[in-house]
Amino acid sequence: MYNNSFQTLYQSRLKPGLSKLRSRHILVIVTGILTRILNVYFIAVVISLFLGFLKMFTADSFADTGFVKIISGFMYGVLGLVVLMIVNKTLKSQIGERNPALIKNNFLMIGLTIAISAVVIAVAYLIGTLYLNVEFGFAFFLRWSAAIFSVFVLILPYNLLKRVETNYIHDFRTIFLKESLPYINKEINYTEKKHLSRDEFESSKLFSFQNIWSYTGSDYFEGLQNNFHGSKLKVLQEETSSSKGKTETKITELFNGYLFVADFNKNFQGETFVMPDISRSLMGEVSGELMNEYIHRKNTQLVQLENPDFEKMFAVYSTDSVEARYILSTKLVERITTLKNTFYQDIYISFINNKMYVAIKSEDALFAPDIFTRVDDETFLEKQFNYLQSLLTIPEQFDLKTKIWN
């Protein structure tokens, strides 16, 4: 089945195989630092332009009117919220990869998010008000053009620098997967340039959407047991809304991560969904549970289970609450909780048409090295191996081989 002896794998295959990449490590660190500096610069310029425009707008003769103050305050609020969301998302990705336990500390995450966001907004505000806030004329045209043009000029070197890191990550993943797969399950087939079908993504019903605008993926894994297969996917959706006779269309990210499918070991008629309990994490246990009762999936009802650790992480919705409790046995609930504790990312699970769908959101590929860590670092590689093993042994973890009833 699969071999848990990571030490053997590390010493005999991974460490020797990855040694060649170490010679590129310094170059990757340098280019990685530069790309991250450019990322911050791009964001700062965009915010600065926005703040510069707001400053000019509120400096007009009618700026003292209540309406202008309300509009200005609203725009500042939206900007602050967007920055907070971007910073929080980046922090979760960076901190979660190093120590998943830290992102569960709400006080720490909120504090870091607010502190970093304040610094970013303060720097952008100074640039926007001191450099870009000039009267309309030659100086205005020169400064605003320079700010905008600098972004376009730096995009080319940014892409070239980013390619160094991208190639490094690709080479690492090729070696890591090639050497690790036989130690997990020799019957798992891997195809880099293939992905799960769109029909199966839609059949999972895990993510609601109007229209899929783009559907791409890679890293296709397929096993013989329980028709088990899955891949990394990036799905963009097209949302259309109408207001006052005007139609607005926008493209947003629907899902970015891994989706795996397997035949379940029980027959069932209804549809059951295990979703991240966002309401509880934001509003607390009591208020969050009330919100879950009020806002739920169409044609489903909230199902409460007896495992307190599971309830803190997930909200369960089903078209048949009795069947949902039968599917989500005590043992299965414990195993889902264990899977969640392995990953810091959000996990979504559905049980539909006698199949189990498991989706793990991940902005970046799970099997990617931290550029500031040695590529052959044993602790890092063991964590990546555990991620891979957790994904590819879903049939064993959930005992899907055993037919409970037909």
PDB file of N, CA, C and O in Angstrom, residues 343-394:
ATOM      1  N   PHE A 343      -3.920  20.207   7.334  1.00  0.00           N
ATOM      2  CA  PHE A 343      -3.830  21.352   6.432  1.00  0.00           C
ATOM      3  C   PHE A 343      -4.342  22.612   7.132  1.00  0.00           C
ATOM      4  O   PHE A 343      -5.302  22.554   7.899  1.00  0.00           O
ATOM      5  N   TYR A 344      -3.726  23.751   6.863  1.00  0.00           N
ATOM      6  CA  TYR A 344      -4.237  25.012   7.384  1.00  0.00           C
ATOM      7  C   TYR A 344      -5.236  25.631   6.412  1.00  0.00           C
ATOM      8  O   TYR A 344      -5.956  26.562   6.742  1.00  0.00           O
ATOM      9  N   GLN A 345      -5.314  25.109   5.194  1.00  0.00           N
ATOM     10  CA  GLN A 345      -6.231  25.632   4.199  1.00  0.00           C
ATOM     11  C   GLN A 345      -7.667  25.179   4.471  1.00  0.00           C
ATOM     12  O   GLN A 345      -7.912  24.221   5.200  1.00  0.00           O
ATOM     13  N   ASP A 346      -8.627  25.884   3.856  1.00  0.00           N
ATOM     14  CA  ASP A 346     -10.034  25.511   3.987  1.00  0.00           C
ATOM     15  C   ASP A 346     -10.302  24.201   3.247  1.00  0.00           C
ATOM     16  O   ASP A 346      -9.793  23.965   2.154  1.00  0.00           O
ATOM     17  N   ILE A 347     -11.128  23.349   3.867  1.00  0.00           N
ATOM     18  CA  ILE A 347     -11.490  22.052   3.292  1.00  0.00           C
ATOM     19  C   ILE A 347     -13.005  21.997   3.100  1.00  0.00           C
ATOM     20  O   ILE A 347     -13.769  22.380   3.993  1.00  0.00           O
ATOM     21  N   TYR A 348     -13.425  21.518   1.931  1.00  0.00           N
ATOM     22  CA  TYR A 348     -14.837  21.369   1.594  1.00  0.00           C
ATOM     23  C   TYR A 348     -15.072  19.910   1.190  1.00  0.00           C
ATOM     24  O   TYR A 348     -14.279  19.341   0.439  1.00  0.00           O
ATOM     25  N   ILE A 349     -16.170  19.325   1.670  1.00  0.00           N
ATOM     26  CA  ILE A 349     -16.465  17.926   1.349  1.00  0.00           C
ATOM     27  C   ILE A 349     -17.941  17.798   0.996  1.00  0.00           C
ATOM     28  O   ILE A 349     -18.802  18.419   1.638  1.00  0.00           O
ATOM     29  N   SER A 350     -18.241  17.020  -0.029  1.00  0.00           N
ATOM     30  CA  SER A 350     -19.639  16.730  -0.357  1.00  0.00           C
ATOM     31  C   SER A 350     -19.811  15.240  -0.613  1.00  0.00           C
ATOM     32  O   SER A 350     -18.873  14.550  -1.034  1.00  0.00           O
ATOM     33  N   PHE A 351     -21.012  14.768  -0.328  1.00  0.00           N
ATOM     34  CA  PHE A 351     -21.388  13.375  -0.568  1.00  0.00           C
ATOM     35  C   PHE A 351     -22.598  13.396  -1.504  1.00  0.00           C
ATOM     36  O   PHE A 351     -23.709  13.755  -1.089  1.00  0.00           O
ATOM     37  N   ILE A 352     -22.356  13.048  -2.761  1.00  0.00           N
ATOM     38  CA  ILE A 352     -23.396  13.134  -3.786  1.00  0.00           C
ATOM     39  C   ILE A 352     -23.273  11.931  -4.718  1.00  0.00           C
ATOM     40  O   ILE A 352     -22.162  11.571  -5.143  1.00  0.00           O
ATOM     41  N   ASN A 353     -24.408  11.324  -5.046  1.00  0.00           N
ATOM     42  CA  ASN A 353     -24.434  10.204  -6.005  1.00  0.00           C
ATOM     43  C   ASN A 353     -23.439   9.104  -5.635  1.00  0.00           C
ATOM     44  O   ASN A 353     -22.696   8.605  -6.493  1.00  0.00           O
ATOM     45  N   ASN A 354     -23.393   8.762  -4.362  1.00  0.00           N
ATOM     46  CA  ASN A 354     -22.525   7.693  -3.860  1.00  0.00           C
ATOM     47  C   ASN A 354     -21.043   7.978  -4.065  1.00  0.00           C
ATOM     48  O   ASN A 354     -20.225   7.063  -4.134  1.00  0.00           O
ATOM     49  N   LYS A 355     -20.704   9.254  -4.159  1.00  0.00           N
ATOM     50  CA  LYS A 355     -19.309   9.670  -4.280  1.00  0.00           C
ATOM     51  C   LYS A 355     -18.958  10.657  -3.175  1.00  0.00           C
ATOM     52  O   LYS A 355     -19.820  11.382  -2.668  1.00  0.00           O
ATOM     53  N   MET A 356     -17.687  10.684  -2.846  1.00  0.00           N
ATOM     54  CA  MET A 356     -17.164  11.635  -1.873  1.00  0.00           C
ATOM     55  C   MET A 356     -16.221  12.594  -2.591  1.00  0.00           C
ATOM     56  O   MET A 356     -15.277  12.162  -3.262  1.00  0.00           O
ATOM     57  N   TYR A 357     -16.479  13.897  -2.481  1.00  0.00           N
ATOM     58  CA  TYR A 357     -15.642  14.929  -3.097  1.00  0.00           C
ATOM     59  C   TYR A 357     -14.930  15.688  -1.983  1.00  0.00           C
ATOM     60  O   TYR A 357     -15.568  16.152  -1.030  1.00  0.00           O
ATOM     61  N   VAL A 358     -13.615  15.819  -2.099  1.00  0.00           N
ATOM     62  CA  VAL A 358     -12.819  16.535  -1.103  1.00  0.00           C
ATOM     63  C   VAL A 358     -12.047  17.641  -1.801  1.00  0.00           C
ATOM     64  O   VAL A 358     -11.230  17.382  -2.692  1.00  0.00           O
ATOM     65  N   ALA A 359     -12.326  18.888  -1.414  1.00  0.00           N
ATOM     66  CA  ALA A 359     -11.651  20.044  -2.021  1.00  0.00           C
ATOM     67  C   ALA A 359     -10.839  20.771  -0.957  1.00  0.00           C
ATOM     68  O   ALA A 359     -11.319  21.007   0.156  1.00  0.00           O
ATOM     69  N   ILE A 360      -9.608  21.118  -1.303  1.00  0.00           N
ATOM     70  CA  ILE A 360      -8.727  21.860  -0.398  1.00  0.00           C
ATOM     71  C   ILE A 360      -8.267  23.114  -1.121  1.00  0.00           C
ATOM     72  O   ILE A 360      -7.591  23.036  -2.145  1.00  0.00           O
ATOM     73  N   LYS A 361      -8.664  24.272  -0.605  1.00  0.00           N
ATOM     74  CA  LYS A 361      -8.268  25.528  -1.235  1.00  0.00           C
ATOM     75  C   LYS A 361      -6.789  25.790  -0.980  1.00  0.00           C
ATOM     76  O   LYS A 361      -6.300  25.653   0.149  1.00  0.00           O
ATOM     77  N   SER A 362      -6.082  26.166  -2.021  1.00  0.00           N
ATOM     78  CA  SER A 362      -4.655  26.449  -1.891  1.00  0.00           C
ATOM     79  C   SER A 362      -4.242  27.381  -3.017  1.00  0.00           C
ATOM     80  O   SER A 362      -4.225  26.988  -4.177  1.00  0.00           O
ATOM     81  N   GLU A 363      -3.966  28.639  -2.679  1.00  0.00           N
ATOM     82  CA  GLU A 363      -3.583  29.613  -3.697  1.00  0.00           C
ATOM     83  C   GLU A 363      -2.304  29.180  -4.420  1.00  0.00           C
ATOM     84  O   GLU A 363      -2.168  29.355  -5.624  1.00  0.00           O
ATOM     85  N   ASP A 364      -1.383  28.646  -3.681  1.00  0.00           N
ATOM     86  CA  ASP A 364      -0.127  28.163  -4.254  1.00  0.00           C
ATOM     87  C   ASP A 364      -0.145  26.638  -4.261  1.00  0.00           C
ATOM     88  O   ASP A 364      -0.854  26.000  -3.489  1.00  0.00           O
ATOM     89  N   ALA A 365       0.654  26.063  -5.142  1.00  0.00           N
ATOM     90  CA  ALA A 365       0.766  24.611  -5.160  1.00  0.00           C
ATOM     91  C   ALA A 365       1.307  24.148  -3.812  1.00  0.00           C
ATOM     92  O   ALA A 365       2.235  24.736  -3.256  1.00  0.00           O
ATOM     93  N   LEU A 366       0.701  23.105  -3.260  1.00  0.00           N
ATOM     94  CA  LEU A 366       1.141  22.614  -1.953  1.00  0.00           C
ATOM     95  C   LEU A 366       2.592  22.170  -1.977  1.00  0.00           C
ATOM     96  O   LEU A 366       3.336  22.379  -1.033  1.00  0.00           O
ATOM     97  N   PHE A 367       2.987  21.547  -3.054  1.00  0.00           N
ATOM     98  CA  PHE A 367       4.321  20.952  -3.119  1.00  0.00           C
ATOM     99  C   PHE A 367       5.299  21.927  -3.763  1.00  0.00           C
ATOM    100  O   PHE A 367       5.876  21.682  -4.807  1.00  0.00           O
ATOM    101  N   ALA A 368       5.484  23.066  -3.082  1.00  0.00           N
ATOM    102  CA  ALA A 368       6.385  24.096  -3.569  1.00  0.00           C
ATOM    103  C   ALA A 368       7.322  24.501  -2.443  1.00  0.00           C
ATOM    104  O   ALA A 368       6.882  24.693  -1.304  1.00  0.00           O
ATOM    105  N   PRO A 369       8.605  24.643  -2.717  1.00  0.00           N
ATOM    106  CA  PRO A 369       9.549  24.980  -1.647  1.00  0.00           C
ATOM    107  C   PRO A 369       9.479  26.440  -1.254  1.00  0.00           C
ATOM    108  O   PRO A 369       9.219  27.316  -2.081  1.00  0.00           O
ATOM    109  N   ASP A 370       9.685  26.706   0.014  1.00  0.00           N
ATOM    110  CA  ASP A 370       9.865  28.067   0.495  1.00  0.00           C
ATOM    111  C   ASP A 370      11.264  28.493   0.049  1.00  0.00           C
ATOM    112  O   ASP A 370      12.258  27.839   0.365  1.00  0.00           O
ATOM    113  N   ILE A 371      11.349  29.588  -0.688  1.00  0.00           N
ATOM    114  CA  ILE A 371      12.640  29.968  -1.273  1.00  0.00           C
ATOM    115  C   ILE A 371      13.679  30.308  -0.204  1.00  0.00           C
ATOM    116  O   ILE A 371      14.879  30.310  -0.486  1.00  0.00           O
ATOM    117  N   PHE A 372      13.230  30.605   1.017  1.00  0.00           N
ATOM    118  CA  PHE A 372      14.181  30.952   2.070  1.00  0.00           C
ATOM    119  C   PHE A 372      14.600  29.730   2.900  1.00  0.00           C
ATOM    120  O   PHE A 372      15.346  29.857   3.867  1.00  0.00           O
ATOM    121  N   THR A 373      14.100  28.567   2.507  1.00  0.00           N
ATOM    122  CA  THR A 373      14.474  27.320   3.174  1.00  0.00           C
ATOM    123  C   THR A 373      15.273  26.451   2.213  1.00  0.00           C
ATOM    124  O   THR A 373      14.971  26.404   1.020  1.00  0.00           O
ATOM    125  N   ARG A 374      16.285  25.789   2.720  1.00  0.00           N
ATOM    126  CA  ARG A 374      17.061  24.885   1.865  1.00  0.00           C
ATOM    127  C   ARG A 374      16.150  23.851   1.232  1.00  0.00           C
ATOM    128  O   ARG A 374      15.291  23.263   1.888  1.00  0.00           O
ATOM    129  N   VAL A 375      16.351  23.627  -0.038  1.00  0.00           N
ATOM    130  CA  VAL A 375      15.456  22.753  -0.778  1.00  0.00           C
ATOM    131  C   VAL A 375      15.521  21.312  -0.302  1.00  0.00           C
ATOM    132  O   VAL A 375      14.563  20.540  -0.468  1.00  0.00           O
ATOM    133  N   ASP A 376      16.635  20.918   0.330  1.00  0.00           N
ATOM    134  CA  ASP A 376      16.754  19.556   0.836  1.00  0.00           C
ATOM    135  C   ASP A 376      16.620  19.498   2.362  1.00  0.00           C
ATOM    136  O   ASP A 376      17.049  18.534   2.996  1.00  0.00           O
ATOM    137  N   ASP A 377      16.013  20.535   2.948  1.00  0.00           N
ATOM    138  CA  ASP A 377      15.792  20.566   4.385  1.00  0.00           C
ATOM    139  C   ASP A 377      14.853  19.425   4.792  1.00  0.00           C
ATOM    140  O   ASP A 377      13.747  19.280   4.246  1.00  0.00           O
ATOM    141  N   GLU A 378      15.274  18.614   5.740  1.00  0.00           N
ATOM    142  CA  GLU A 378      14.522  17.414   6.091  1.00  0.00           C
ATOM    143  C   GLU A 378      13.150  17.731   6.678  1.00  0.00           C
ATOM    144  O   GLU A 378      12.156  17.076   6.342  1.00  0.00           O
ATOM    145  N   THR A 379      13.073  18.732   7.552  1.00  0.00           N
ATOM    146  CA  THR A 379      11.791  19.081   8.174  1.00  0.00           C
ATOM    147  C   THR A 379      10.785  19.543   7.128  1.00  0.00           C
ATOM    148  O   THR A 379       9.613  19.141   7.144  1.00  0.00           O
ATOM    149  N   PHE A 380      11.229  20.391   6.221  1.00  0.00           N
ATOM    150  CA  PHE A 380      10.354  20.879   5.157  1.00  0.00           C
ATOM    151  C   PHE A 380       9.877  19.737   4.266  1.00  0.00           C
ATOM    152  O   PHE A 380       8.684  19.629   3.951  1.00  0.00           O
ATOM    153  N   LEU A 381      10.789  18.861   3.877  1.00  0.00           N
ATOM    154  CA  LEU A 381      10.429  17.760   2.988  1.00  0.00           C
ATOM    155  C   LEU A 381       9.479  16.773   3.663  1.00  0.00           C
ATOM    156  O   LEU A 381       8.568  16.237   3.021  1.00  0.00           O
ATOM    157  N   GLU A 382       9.668  16.559   4.957  1.00  0.00           N
ATOM    158  CA  GLU A 382       8.768  15.652   5.664  1.00  0.00           C
ATOM    159  C   GLU A 382       7.346  16.222   5.700  1.00  0.00           C
ATOM    160  O   GLU A 382       6.365  15.492   5.555  1.00  0.00           O
ATOM    161  N   LYS A 383       7.240  17.543   5.873  1.00  0.00           N
ATOM    162  CA  LYS A 383       5.921  18.174   5.883  1.00  0.00           C
ATOM    163  C   LYS A 383       5.251  18.048   4.514  1.00  0.00           C
ATOM    164  O   LYS A 383       4.052  17.741   4.423  1.00  0.00           O
ATOM    165  N   GLN A 384       6.026  18.274   3.446  1.00  0.00           N
ATOM    166  CA  GLN A 384       5.476  18.125   2.106  1.00  0.00           C
ATOM    167  C   GLN A 384       5.068  16.678   1.829  1.00  0.00           C
ATOM    168  O   GLN A 384       4.044  16.411   1.196  1.00  0.00           O
ATOM    169  N   PHE A 385       5.866  15.744   2.310  1.00  0.00           N
ATOM    170  CA  PHE A 385       5.543  14.328   2.138  1.00  0.00           C
ATOM    171  C   PHE A 385       4.243  13.984   2.865  1.00  0.00           C
ATOM    172  O   PHE A 385       3.403  13.239   2.346  1.00  0.00           O
ATOM    173  N   ASN A 386       4.052  14.540   4.063  1.00  0.00           N
ATOM    174  CA  ASN A 386       2.828  14.290   4.821  1.00  0.00           C
ATOM    175  C   ASN A 386       1.606  14.875   4.111  1.00  0.00           C
ATOM    176  O   ASN A 386       0.520  14.280   4.135  1.00  0.00           O
ATOM    177  N   TYR A 387       1.779  16.066   3.503  1.00  0.00           N
ATOM    178  CA  TYR A 387       0.691  16.647   2.713  1.00  0.00           C
ATOM    179  C   TYR A 387       0.293  15.690   1.590  1.00  0.00           C
ATOM    180  O   TYR A 387      -0.887  15.397   1.378  1.00  0.00           O
ATOM    181  N   LEU A 388       1.293  15.242   0.848  1.00  0.00           N
ATOM    182  CA  LEU A 388       1.037  14.376  -0.300  1.00  0.00           C
ATOM    183  C   LEU A 388       0.394  13.070   0.145  1.00  0.00           C
ATOM    184  O   LEU A 388      -0.566  12.589  -0.482  1.00  0.00           O
ATOM    185  N   GLN A 389       0.906  12.496   1.210  1.00  0.00           N
ATOM    186  CA  GLN A 389       0.364  11.237   1.699  1.00  0.00           C
ATOM    187  C   GLN A 389      -1.079  11.406   2.167  1.00  0.00           C
ATOM    188  O   GLN A 389      -1.928  10.536   1.928  1.00  0.00           O
ATOM    189  N   SER A 390      -1.380  12.532   2.814  1.00  0.00           N
ATOM    190  CA  SER A 390      -2.749  12.774   3.285  1.00  0.00           C
ATOM    191  C   SER A 390      -3.732  12.868   2.122  1.00  0.00           C
ATOM    192  O   SER A 390      -4.870  12.399   2.213  1.00  0.00           O
ATOM    193  N   LEU A 391      -3.299  13.472   1.027  1.00  0.00           N
ATOM    194  CA  LEU A 391      -4.166  13.599  -0.143  1.00  0.00           C
ATOM    195  C   LEU A 391      -4.363  12.264  -0.852  1.00  0.00           C
ATOM    196  O   LEU A 391      -5.486  11.903  -1.227  1.00  0.00           O
ATOM    197  N   LEU A 392      -3.279  11.535  -1.034  1.00  0.00           N
ATOM    198  CA  LEU A 392      -3.326  10.348  -1.884  1.00  0.00           C
ATOM    199  C   LEU A 392      -3.748   9.086  -1.146  1.00  0.00           C
ATOM    200  O   LEU A 392      -3.874   8.027  -1.768  1.00  0.00           O
ATOM    201  N   THR A 393      -3.952   9.182   0.149  1.00  0.00           N
ATOM    202  CA  THR A 393      -4.435   8.013   0.903  1.00  0.00           C
ATOM    203  C   THR A 393      -5.835   8.248   1.444  1.00  0.00           C
ATOM    204  O   THR A 393      -6.232   7.651   2.448  1.00  0.00           O
ATOM    205  N   ILE A 394      -6.595   9.116   0.782  1.00  0.00           N
ATOM    206  CA  ILE A 394      -7.972   9.372   1.212  1.00  0.00           C
ATOM    207  C   ILE A 394      -8.794   8.089   1.281  1.00  0.00           C
ATOM    208  O   ILE A 394      -9.531   7.867   2.251  1.00  0.00           O
TER     209      ILE A 394
END
